[in-house]
Structures are given as structure tokens and as C-alpha cells.
XYZ file of C-alpha atoms in Angstrom:
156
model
C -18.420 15.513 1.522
C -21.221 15.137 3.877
C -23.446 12.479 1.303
C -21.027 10.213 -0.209
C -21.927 8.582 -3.043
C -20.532 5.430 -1.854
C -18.164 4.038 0.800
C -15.177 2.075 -0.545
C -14.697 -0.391 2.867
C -18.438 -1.253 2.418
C -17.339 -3.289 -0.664
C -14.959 -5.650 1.941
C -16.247 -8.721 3.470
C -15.128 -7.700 6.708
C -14.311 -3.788 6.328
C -11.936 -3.249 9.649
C -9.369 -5.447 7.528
C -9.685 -2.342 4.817
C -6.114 -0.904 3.941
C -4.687 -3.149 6.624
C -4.509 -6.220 5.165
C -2.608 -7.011 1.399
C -5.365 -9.293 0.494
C -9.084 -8.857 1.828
C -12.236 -10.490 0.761
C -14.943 -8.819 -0.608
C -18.635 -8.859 -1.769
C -19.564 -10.961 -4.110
C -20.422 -9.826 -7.875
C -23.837 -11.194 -7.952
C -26.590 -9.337 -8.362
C -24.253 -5.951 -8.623
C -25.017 -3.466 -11.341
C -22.756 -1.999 -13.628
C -22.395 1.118 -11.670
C -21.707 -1.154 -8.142
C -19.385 -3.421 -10.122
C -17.359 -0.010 -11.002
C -17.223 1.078 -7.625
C -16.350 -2.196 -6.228
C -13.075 -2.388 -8.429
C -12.669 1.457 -7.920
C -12.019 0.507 -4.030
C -9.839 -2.430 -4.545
C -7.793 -0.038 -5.883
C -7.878 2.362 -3.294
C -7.745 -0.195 -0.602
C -4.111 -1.577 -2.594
C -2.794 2.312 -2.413
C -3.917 2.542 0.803
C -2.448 -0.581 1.915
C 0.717 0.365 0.269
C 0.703 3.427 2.120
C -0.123 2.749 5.555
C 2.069 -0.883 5.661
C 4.669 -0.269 3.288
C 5.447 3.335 3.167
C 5.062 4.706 6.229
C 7.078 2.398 8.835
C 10.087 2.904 6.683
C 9.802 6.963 5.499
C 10.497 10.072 7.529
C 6.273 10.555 7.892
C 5.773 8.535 9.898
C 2.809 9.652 11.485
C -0.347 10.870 9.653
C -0.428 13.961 10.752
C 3.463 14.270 9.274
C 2.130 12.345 5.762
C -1.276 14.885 5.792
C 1.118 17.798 6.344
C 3.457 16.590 3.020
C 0.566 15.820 0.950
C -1.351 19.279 1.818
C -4.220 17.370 2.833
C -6.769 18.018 5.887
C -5.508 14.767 8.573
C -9.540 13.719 9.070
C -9.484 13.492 5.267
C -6.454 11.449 4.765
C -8.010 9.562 7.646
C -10.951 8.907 5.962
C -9.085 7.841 2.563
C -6.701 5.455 3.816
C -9.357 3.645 5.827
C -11.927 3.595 2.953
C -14.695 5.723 4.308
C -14.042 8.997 1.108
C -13.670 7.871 -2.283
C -10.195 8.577 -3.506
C -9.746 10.995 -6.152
C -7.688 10.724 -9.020
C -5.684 13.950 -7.769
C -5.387 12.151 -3.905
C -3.798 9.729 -5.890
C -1.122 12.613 -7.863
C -0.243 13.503 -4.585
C 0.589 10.353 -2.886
C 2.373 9.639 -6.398
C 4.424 12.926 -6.269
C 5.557 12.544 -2.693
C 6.075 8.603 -2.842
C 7.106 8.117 -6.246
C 6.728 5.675 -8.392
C 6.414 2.921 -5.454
C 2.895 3.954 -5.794
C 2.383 2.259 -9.276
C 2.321 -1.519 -7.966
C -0.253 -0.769 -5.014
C -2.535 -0.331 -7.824
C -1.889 -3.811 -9.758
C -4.017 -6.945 -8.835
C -3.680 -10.501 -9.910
C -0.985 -11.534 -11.428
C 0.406 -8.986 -12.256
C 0.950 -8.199 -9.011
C 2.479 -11.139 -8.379
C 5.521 -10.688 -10.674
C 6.148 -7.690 -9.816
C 6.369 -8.578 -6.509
C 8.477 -12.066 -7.236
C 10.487 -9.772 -9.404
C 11.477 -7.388 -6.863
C 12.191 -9.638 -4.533
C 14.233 -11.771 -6.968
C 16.388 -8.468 -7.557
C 16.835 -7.763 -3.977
C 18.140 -11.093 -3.690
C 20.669 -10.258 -6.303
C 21.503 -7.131 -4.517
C 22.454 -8.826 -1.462
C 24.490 -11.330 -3.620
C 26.738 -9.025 -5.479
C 26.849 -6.987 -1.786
C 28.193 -10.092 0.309
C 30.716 -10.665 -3.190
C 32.214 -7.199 -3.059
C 32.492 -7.422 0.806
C 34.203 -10.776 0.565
C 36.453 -9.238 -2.587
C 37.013 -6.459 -0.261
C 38.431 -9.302 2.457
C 35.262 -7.652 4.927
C 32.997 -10.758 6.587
C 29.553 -9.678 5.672
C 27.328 -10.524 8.956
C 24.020 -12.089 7.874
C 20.869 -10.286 8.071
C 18.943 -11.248 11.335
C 15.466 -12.680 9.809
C 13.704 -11.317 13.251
C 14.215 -8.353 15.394
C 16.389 -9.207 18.810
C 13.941 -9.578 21.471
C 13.383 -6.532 23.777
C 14.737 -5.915 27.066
């Protein structure tokens, strides 16, 4: 797509922090028309996925490189390129694919507010549980649990 009809990023305050950053700042509604205002949400949604993507899903999958992720989704690299850093409109199918390969961890990449925010307390308030009922079986099981270093070891 040589001519876009509009650039998602361009709707950020500062646009480098696009899909890098959970929560950006963007332009303000004023003096936006309908059509702008529709775009503008359209690629706060698109920067949440590709957020979600870039920060959340990849350090912690097998793709861990682009060219890996491009190569599962069936996707040209420069456009998955393009689509995580805002510059192509995502399409609704971009979005099938991520949500086929991914799952349903795609789904709360595209909540905002506060909705987003209990989902995300809510999750966190069942790991939490997780690790409880973990350490009791361990300590059932008469196995010391070790705790959970909260940062890395430094490197040598």
C-alpha cells in the first residue's frame, strides 16, 4: 500500500513510543472529524495489539524474532514491520492471524480503560493464587519452595 489512507503512530503524541509503551499519549480530540476520531481509536487499538505483541508475547514464545513471528503468521517481515510499529493500518484479518497463532491472549490487548484494568488486576490476582496453592502443595509435599527472585542475578 503505497498511499495509505492514514498512519496509525501519527495519532501518538510522541509516535517512537508507538507499540512500545502500554500507555502512550495521544492527539487531542479537538477539532477531529468523525472520520479522524474513528481512526484515532482504530490505532489505539492496534497500538494495544501491537504492544501486546512485541512486549508481552514475544520475549516469552518460541518467535522470538520477527522474522520467526512473520514466518508463523504468513506475513511479508517489512509488513509485519510496518504493523507493529504503526506505519500500515491493521486489518481485521492481521488481527485473525495474530489471534489464531497467539490465542486468546490477544483479546485483552484490545481493551482500554477500565476494563483493562480488571482484567489485568484479575489476572494477576489469580496468579497470585497460583503461586499460593503451589508453595501449599510443595510444603504438603514436605519440598521447601525457594522464593521467586523479583530481579534477574546480575551478569558476570
Amino acid at each position: 500500500m503505497s498511499n495509505p489512507r492514514y498512519v496509525p503512530r501519527e495519532f501518538a503524541l510522541y509516535p517512537l513510543e508507538y507499540g512500545r509503551k502500554p500507555l502512550i499519549e495521544w492527539c487531542s480530540e479537538e477539532g477531529l472529524t468523525t472520520r479522524e476520531l474513528a481512526q484515532r481509536d482504530a490505532a489505539h487499538l492496534q497500538h494495544g495489539v501491537a504492544y501486546g505483541v512485541t512486549q508481552l508475547y514475544m520475549p516469552r514464545s518460541e518467535t522470538r524474532q520477527m522474522t520467526s513471528l512473520a514466518e508463523a503468521l504468513e506475513i511479508p517481515y517489512a509488513r509485519l514491520q510496518k504493523l507493529l510499529s504503526g506505519h500500515s493500518v491493521m486489518q481485521l484479518e492481521d488481527l485473525g492471524r495474530l489471534r489464531r497463532l497467539i490465542g486468546d491472549s490477544v483479546d485483552p490487548w484490545l481493551l482500554r480503560g477500565r476494563y483493562a484494568a480488571l482484567l489485568t488486576e484479575g489476572r494477576a490476582a489469580m496468579d497470585r493464587e497460583a503461586a499460593r496453592e503451589r508453595r501449599e502443595r510443595l510444603s504438603r509435599a514436605g519440598v521447601r519452595a525457594r522464593p521467586t527472585p523479583k530481579t534477574p542475578p546480575p551478569m558476570r
